[in-house]
Amino acid sequence: MTTKETHSKEFKRPDGRKPDELRKITAKVGIIPNADGSAMFSFGDTVAIAAVYGPKKMHPQHSQNPEKGTLRCNYNMLSFSVSERIRPGPSRRSTEISKITEWALEPVLMINDFQGNVVDVHISILQANASTRCAGINAAVMALAHAGIPMKNLVSSVSIGKLDKQLVVDLIKEEEDWEEGEGATDIPITFTADGKITHIQLDGKITKKQLKEAIELARESCKKIYEIQKKALKEVGEEK
Amino acid sequence: MIETSELTAERIKEYLNLGKRFDDRKLDEFREIVIETGVSKNAEGSARVKVGKTEVLVGVKMDVSEPYPDSQDKGNLMVTAELLPLSSPRFEYGPPQFDAIELARVIDRGIRESKFIQLEKLCIKEGEKVWTVFIDIYTMNDDGNLFDAAWLGAIAALKTAKIPKYEEKEEKVIYGERTKDNVPLAEYVPISLTVYKIGNNLIVDPTKEEEDIRETRVTVCSSDGTIFSMQKGNVKELSVEEFSNILDLVEKTEREIFKKIEKNLK
């Protein structure tokens, strides 16, 4: 690991994990019979499911792109997935995350030949304890693969946090709300399996040096996540 | 899109006239019911219900708010339903369409009229502060009969819900901490059932194909022969005799369903 300087061995995370330790991951493909592809992905208590419908003709017609296929993502939190109920339906936050998810996924999709068509990805968060957009992206890419949408590679997504000065992977809610020292910096990152960044966001305060370390840490974690996604996809392949 | 074809419709009707269905069930037979509770930790209560391939998720959340002007000493109840595009190629985003609104309202009235939730026990301070119980229904996979699946989900979620802690001095709900108190419920468990009419036949628990070709449907919420709420949907008329047959079918099926799910409701 290249991040030794910032990995103090004594650092205690609220749930007892090591700084570079992911929560328990479960991944399952093929959970919604009606969908063309579907998957569930969870980081501990954060559970996301995704369903893919398409490619199908884009309606209304004026939204069709005559040059290539369109990817359309929708991220949605169930009202009871968080402790304080959220109003059902879209919000500014969910609208942005939907778009971010499209951008994270599109670089690996090969939908140029699907002119005039759309691939719909619906993501629902059933239970939330931070890192929901990352779980959503991980579920979405598996659902796309399950639906047989041509793609160059998988993507894997993880959140990196800086708590005071300490870098950690896969934030939980308690860590997102960290107040000691420099507080919390939240950096969700998505990598393709061959190591390209398709999505990065950052909220907080961090030096350039530490950000580079954070990216390195994300890369290592995404490799682990990729193996789990690949395994889940192979399992459903064998069932058929 | 993907409506049931006329050919399929004809064949379903032929089968029903012989007392048969595509999946080998009797006309008054439900598909397998699977109820799982505690499926979303941040909800006060939650349930996943599968009826055959149809699947819904129901969560109960609670909050403290002002009572409605016409019920100053009672808690509030609010039921919403979302037909998630995730659950069917036919559902689309946008403001709730009629189907979702009707689903939520039928469930709402069943719970309200049967007095399954003892709303009078959810008053904190008359005229000022009462609990609101939110029941939110989400479809996961629609293969027909969302009405009955949603009802079972609502009942199971309520049965397992615990009231969150309320700090009276600070007037704040502490969501992380739950009390040991259940939501106050009636001792009986009302069951809401929907009977569908296709041709001259009455069936329960249709698959999507069967549901598509229904001519009319009647949802009845009842317990032990007492009827609390009812809704007839769709255009086709019913004779008095047919209506009476529907009530008989509901009463018979209600007992069977109750037996099937009894163990899940403890």
CSV table of C-alpha atoms in Angstrom, one decimal, chain A residues 4-214:
chain,number,residue,atom,x,y,z
A,4,LYS,CA,1.5,4.2,4.7
A,5,GLU,CA,2.1,7.8,5.9
A,6,THR,CA,-1.5,8.4,6.5
A,7,HIS,CA,-2.4,5.0,7.8
A,8,SER,CA,-1.8,5.3,11.5
A,9,LYS,CA,-2.2,1.9,13.0
A,10,GLU,CA,-4.0,3.3,16.1
A,11,PHE,CA,-6.8,5.0,14.2
A,12,LYS,CA,-10.1,3.7,15.5
A,13,ARG,CA,-13.1,3.7,13.1
A,14,PRO,CA,-16.5,3.7,14.8
A,15,ASP,CA,-17.3,0.2,13.6
A,16,GLY,CA,-13.8,-1.2,14.3
A,17,ARG,CA,-12.7,-1.6,10.7
A,18,LYS,CA,-9.1,-1.0,9.5
A,19,PRO,CA,-8.7,2.2,7.4
A,20,ASP,CA,-8.5,0.2,4.1
A,21,GLU,CA,-11.2,-2.3,5.0
A,22,LEU,CA,-14.4,-2.4,3.1
A,23,ARG,CA,-17.7,-3.4,4.8
A,24,LYS,CA,-19.1,-6.8,4.0
A,25,ILE,CA,-20.1,-6.8,0.4
A,26,THR,CA,-22.9,-8.9,-1.1
A,27,ALA,CA,-23.7,-9.0,-4.7
A,28,LYS,CA,-26.4,-10.8,-6.5
A,29,VAL,CA,-27.5,-10.8,-10.1
A,30,GLY,CA,-31.0,-11.5,-11.5
A,31,ILE,CA,-33.4,-10.4,-8.7
A,32,ILE,CA,-36.3,-8.8,-10.7
A,33,PRO,CA,-38.0,-11.2,-13.1
A,34,ASN,CA,-39.6,-8.5,-15.2
A,35,ALA,CA,-36.4,-6.7,-16.0
A,36,ASP,CA,-34.0,-7.4,-18.8
A,37,GLY,CA,-31.2,-7.3,-16.3
A,38,SER,CA,-31.1,-6.7,-12.6
A,39,ALA,CA,-28.7,-6.8,-9.6
A,40,MET,CA,-28.4,-6.1,-5.9
A,41,PHE,CA,-25.2,-4.7,-4.4
A,42,SER,CA,-24.6,-3.9,-0.7
A,43,PHE,CA,-21.9,-2.4,1.4
A,44,GLY,CA,-22.9,-3.5,4.9
A,45,ASP,CA,-26.2,-1.8,5.7
A,46,THR,CA,-26.3,0.1,2.4
A,47,VAL,CA,-28.4,-1.8,0.0
A,48,ALA,CA,-28.9,-0.8,-3.7
A,49,ILE,CA,-30.9,-2.7,-6.4
A,50,ALA,CA,-30.8,-1.9,-10.1
A,51,ALA,CA,-33.0,-3.0,-13.0
A,52,VAL,CA,-32.3,-2.5,-16.7
A,53,TYR,CA,-35.0,-2.2,-19.3
A,54,GLY,CA,-33.9,-2.0,-22.9
A,55,PRO,CA,-32.5,-1.2,-25.4
A,56,LYS,CA,-35.9,0.0,-26.5
A,57,LYS,CA,-37.3,2.8,-28.7
A,58,MET,CA,-36.9,6.2,-27.1
A,59,HIS,CA,-40.1,8.1,-26.4
A,60,PRO,CA,-40.9,10.9,-27.0
A,61,GLN,CA,-39.4,10.8,-30.4
A,62,HIS,CA,-37.7,14.2,-30.2
A,63,SER,CA,-35.5,12.8,-27.4
A,64,GLN,CA,-34.1,10.2,-29.8
A,65,ASN,CA,-30.5,10.5,-30.7
A,66,PRO,CA,-30.0,9.5,-34.4
A,67,GLU,CA,-26.3,9.0,-33.9
A,68,LYS,CA,-26.1,6.7,-30.9
A,69,GLY,CA,-28.0,5.0,-28.2
A,70,THR,CA,-28.9,6.8,-25.0
A,71,LEU,CA,-28.2,5.7,-21.5
A,72,ARG,CA,-30.8,7.0,-18.9
A,73,CYS,CA,-30.3,6.4,-15.2
A,74,ASN,CA,-32.6,7.1,-12.4
A,75,TYR,CA,-31.4,7.0,-8.7
A,76,ASN,CA,-34.2,6.8,-6.1
A,77,MET,CA,-34.1,6.5,-2.3
A,78,LEU,CA,-37.1,4.7,-0.8
A,79,SER,CA,-38.8,7.0,1.7
A,80,PHE,CA,-38.0,4.6,4.6
A,81,SER,CA,-34.4,3.9,3.7
A,82,VAL,CA,-33.1,6.6,6.0
A,83,SER,CA,-33.9,7.4,9.6
A,84,GLU,CA,-35.9,10.6,8.9
A,85,ARG,CA,-38.4,9.8,6.2
A,86,ILE,CA,-37.8,11.4,2.9
A,87,ARG,CA,-40.7,12.5,0.6
A,88,PRO,CA,-41.1,9.9,-2.2
A,89,GLY,CA,-40.2,11.1,-5.6
A,90,PRO,CA,-37.3,13.0,-7.2
A,91,SER,CA,-35.3,15.6,-5.5
A,92,ARG,CA,-32.4,17.9,-6.6
A,93,ARG,CA,-30.0,15.5,-5.0
A,94,SER,CA,-31.4,12.4,-6.7
A,95,THR,CA,-31.5,14.2,-10.0
A,96,GLU,CA,-27.8,15.0,-9.8
A,97,ILE,CA,-26.8,11.5,-8.6
A,98,SER,CA,-28.8,10.0,-11.6
A,99,LYS,CA,-26.7,12.1,-14.0
A,100,ILE,CA,-23.4,11.3,-12.2
A,101,THR,CA,-24.3,7.6,-12.5
A,102,GLU,CA,-24.9,8.0,-16.2
A,103,TRP,CA,-21.5,9.6,-16.6
A,104,ALA,CA,-19.8,7.0,-14.5
A,105,LEU,CA,-21.2,4.1,-16.6
A,106,GLU,CA,-21.3,5.5,-20.1
A,107,PRO,CA,-17.6,5.3,-20.9
A,108,VAL,CA,-17.6,1.5,-20.7
A,109,LEU,CA,-20.9,1.0,-22.6
A,110,MET,CA,-20.9,0.2,-26.4
A,111,ILE,CA,-24.3,1.6,-27.3
A,112,ASN,CA,-23.3,3.6,-30.4
A,113,ASP,CA,-25.1,1.2,-32.6
A,114,PHE,CA,-28.4,1.6,-30.8
A,115,GLN,CA,-29.4,4.7,-32.7
A,116,GLY,CA,-32.8,6.1,-31.6
A,117,ASN,CA,-32.9,3.6,-28.6
A,118,VAL,CA,-32.6,4.0,-24.9
A,119,VAL,CA,-31.3,1.8,-22.2
A,120,ASP,CA,-33.0,2.6,-18.9
A,121,VAL,CA,-31.3,1.9,-15.6
A,122,HIS,CA,-33.5,2.2,-12.5
A,123,ILE,CA,-31.7,2.3,-9.1
A,124,SER,CA,-33.4,2.1,-5.8
A,125,ILE,CA,-31.8,2.4,-2.4
A,126,LEU,CA,-33.6,0.1,0.0
A,127,GLN,CA,-31.6,0.8,3.1
A,128,ALA,CA,-29.0,3.5,3.5
A,129,ASN,CA,-25.9,3.9,5.6
A,130,ALA,CA,-23.8,6.2,3.4
A,131,SER,CA,-22.0,5.4,0.1
A,132,THR,CA,-25.4,4.9,-1.6
A,133,ARG,CA,-24.4,6.3,-5.0
A,134,CYS,CA,-21.4,4.0,-5.1
A,135,ALA,CA,-23.5,1.0,-4.2
A,136,GLY,CA,-26.0,2.1,-6.9
A,137,ILE,CA,-23.3,2.4,-9.6
A,138,ASN,CA,-21.9,-1.1,-8.6
A,139,ALA,CA,-25.4,-2.6,-8.9
A,140,ALA,CA,-26.2,-0.8,-12.1
A,141,VAL,CA,-23.1,-2.0,-14.0
A,142,MET,CA,-23.9,-5.6,-13.0
A,143,ALA,CA,-27.5,-5.2,-14.1
A,144,LEU,CA,-26.3,-3.8,-17.5
A,145,ALA,CA,-24.0,-6.8,-18.0
A,146,HIS,CA,-26.8,-9.1,-17.0
A,147,ALA,CA,-29.1,-7.5,-19.6
A,148,GLY,CA,-26.4,-8.3,-22.2
A,149,ILE,CA,-25.7,-4.6,-23.1
A,150,PRO,CA,-22.3,-4.7,-24.9
A,151,MET,CA,-19.6,-3.2,-22.7
A,152,LYS,CA,-15.9,-2.9,-22.8
A,153,ASN,CA,-15.4,-3.5,-19.1
A,154,LEU,CA,-17.1,-3.3,-15.7
A,155,VAL,CA,-16.8,-0.3,-13.4
A,156,SER,CA,-16.5,-0.4,-9.6
A,157,SER,CA,-17.2,2.4,-7.2
A,158,VAL,CA,-16.2,3.2,-3.7
A,159,SER,CA,-16.2,6.2,-1.3
A,160,ILE,CA,-13.0,7.3,0.2
A,161,GLY,CA,-13.1,9.5,3.3
A,162,LYS,CA,-10.7,11.7,5.2
A,163,LEU,CA,-11.5,11.8,8.8
A,164,ASP,CA,-9.5,14.5,10.4
A,165,LYS,CA,-6.2,13.5,8.7
A,166,GLN,CA,-6.8,9.8,8.3
A,167,LEU,CA,-7.8,8.3,5.0
A,168,VAL,CA,-10.4,5.5,5.2
A,169,VAL,CA,-12.4,3.5,2.6
A,170,ASP,CA,-16.2,2.9,2.4
A,171,LEU,CA,-17.6,5.5,4.7
A,172,ILE,CA,-20.6,4.9,7.0
A,173,LYS,CA,-23.0,7.6,8.1
A,174,GLU,CA,-21.2,8.2,11.4
A,175,GLU,CA,-18.0,8.8,9.6
A,176,GLU,CA,-19.6,11.2,7.0
A,177,ASP,CA,-20.7,13.3,10.0
A,178,TRP,CA,-17.1,13.3,11.5
A,179,GLU,CA,-16.5,16.5,13.4
A,180,GLU,CA,-13.1,16.1,15.1
A,181,GLY,CA,-10.0,17.9,13.8
A,182,GLU,CA,-10.4,18.7,10.1
A,183,GLY,CA,-13.8,17.0,9.9
A,184,ALA,CA,-14.9,14.7,7.2
A,185,THR,CA,-14.0,14.8,3.5
A,186,ASP,CA,-16.1,12.5,1.3
A,187,ILE,CA,-14.7,11.4,-2.1
A,188,PRO,CA,-16.8,8.9,-4.1
A,189,ILE,CA,-14.7,7.5,-7.0
A,190,THR,CA,-15.5,5.1,-9.8
A,191,PHE,CA,-12.9,3.1,-11.7
A,192,THR,CA,-13.1,1.0,-14.8
A,193,ALA,CA,-11.5,-2.4,-14.3
A,194,ASP,CA,-8.5,-1.3,-16.3
A,195,GLY,CA,-7.9,1.7,-14.0
A,196,LYS,CA,-9.5,4.7,-15.6
A,197,ILE,CA,-11.6,7.2,-13.5
A,198,THR,CA,-15.1,7.7,-14.8
A,199,HIS,CA,-16.5,9.5,-11.8
A,200,ILE,CA,-15.1,11.5,-8.9
A,201,GLN,CA,-16.7,13.9,-6.5
A,202,LEU,CA,-15.3,15.6,-3.4
A,203,ASP,CA,-16.8,17.5,-0.5
A,204,GLY,CA,-14.5,18.7,2.3
A,205,LYS,CA,-10.9,19.8,2.5
A,206,ILE,CA,-7.8,17.9,1.3
A,207,THR,CA,-4.3,18.5,0.1
A,208,LYS,CA,-3.2,17.5,-3.4
A,209,LYS,CA,-0.8,14.9,-1.9
A,210,GLN,CA,-3.5,13.3,0.1
A,211,LEU,CA,-6.0,13.3,-2.7
A,212,LYS,CA,-3.5,11.4,-4.8
A,213,GLU,CA,-3.2,8.9,-2.0
A,214,ALA,CA,-7.0,8.7,-1.8
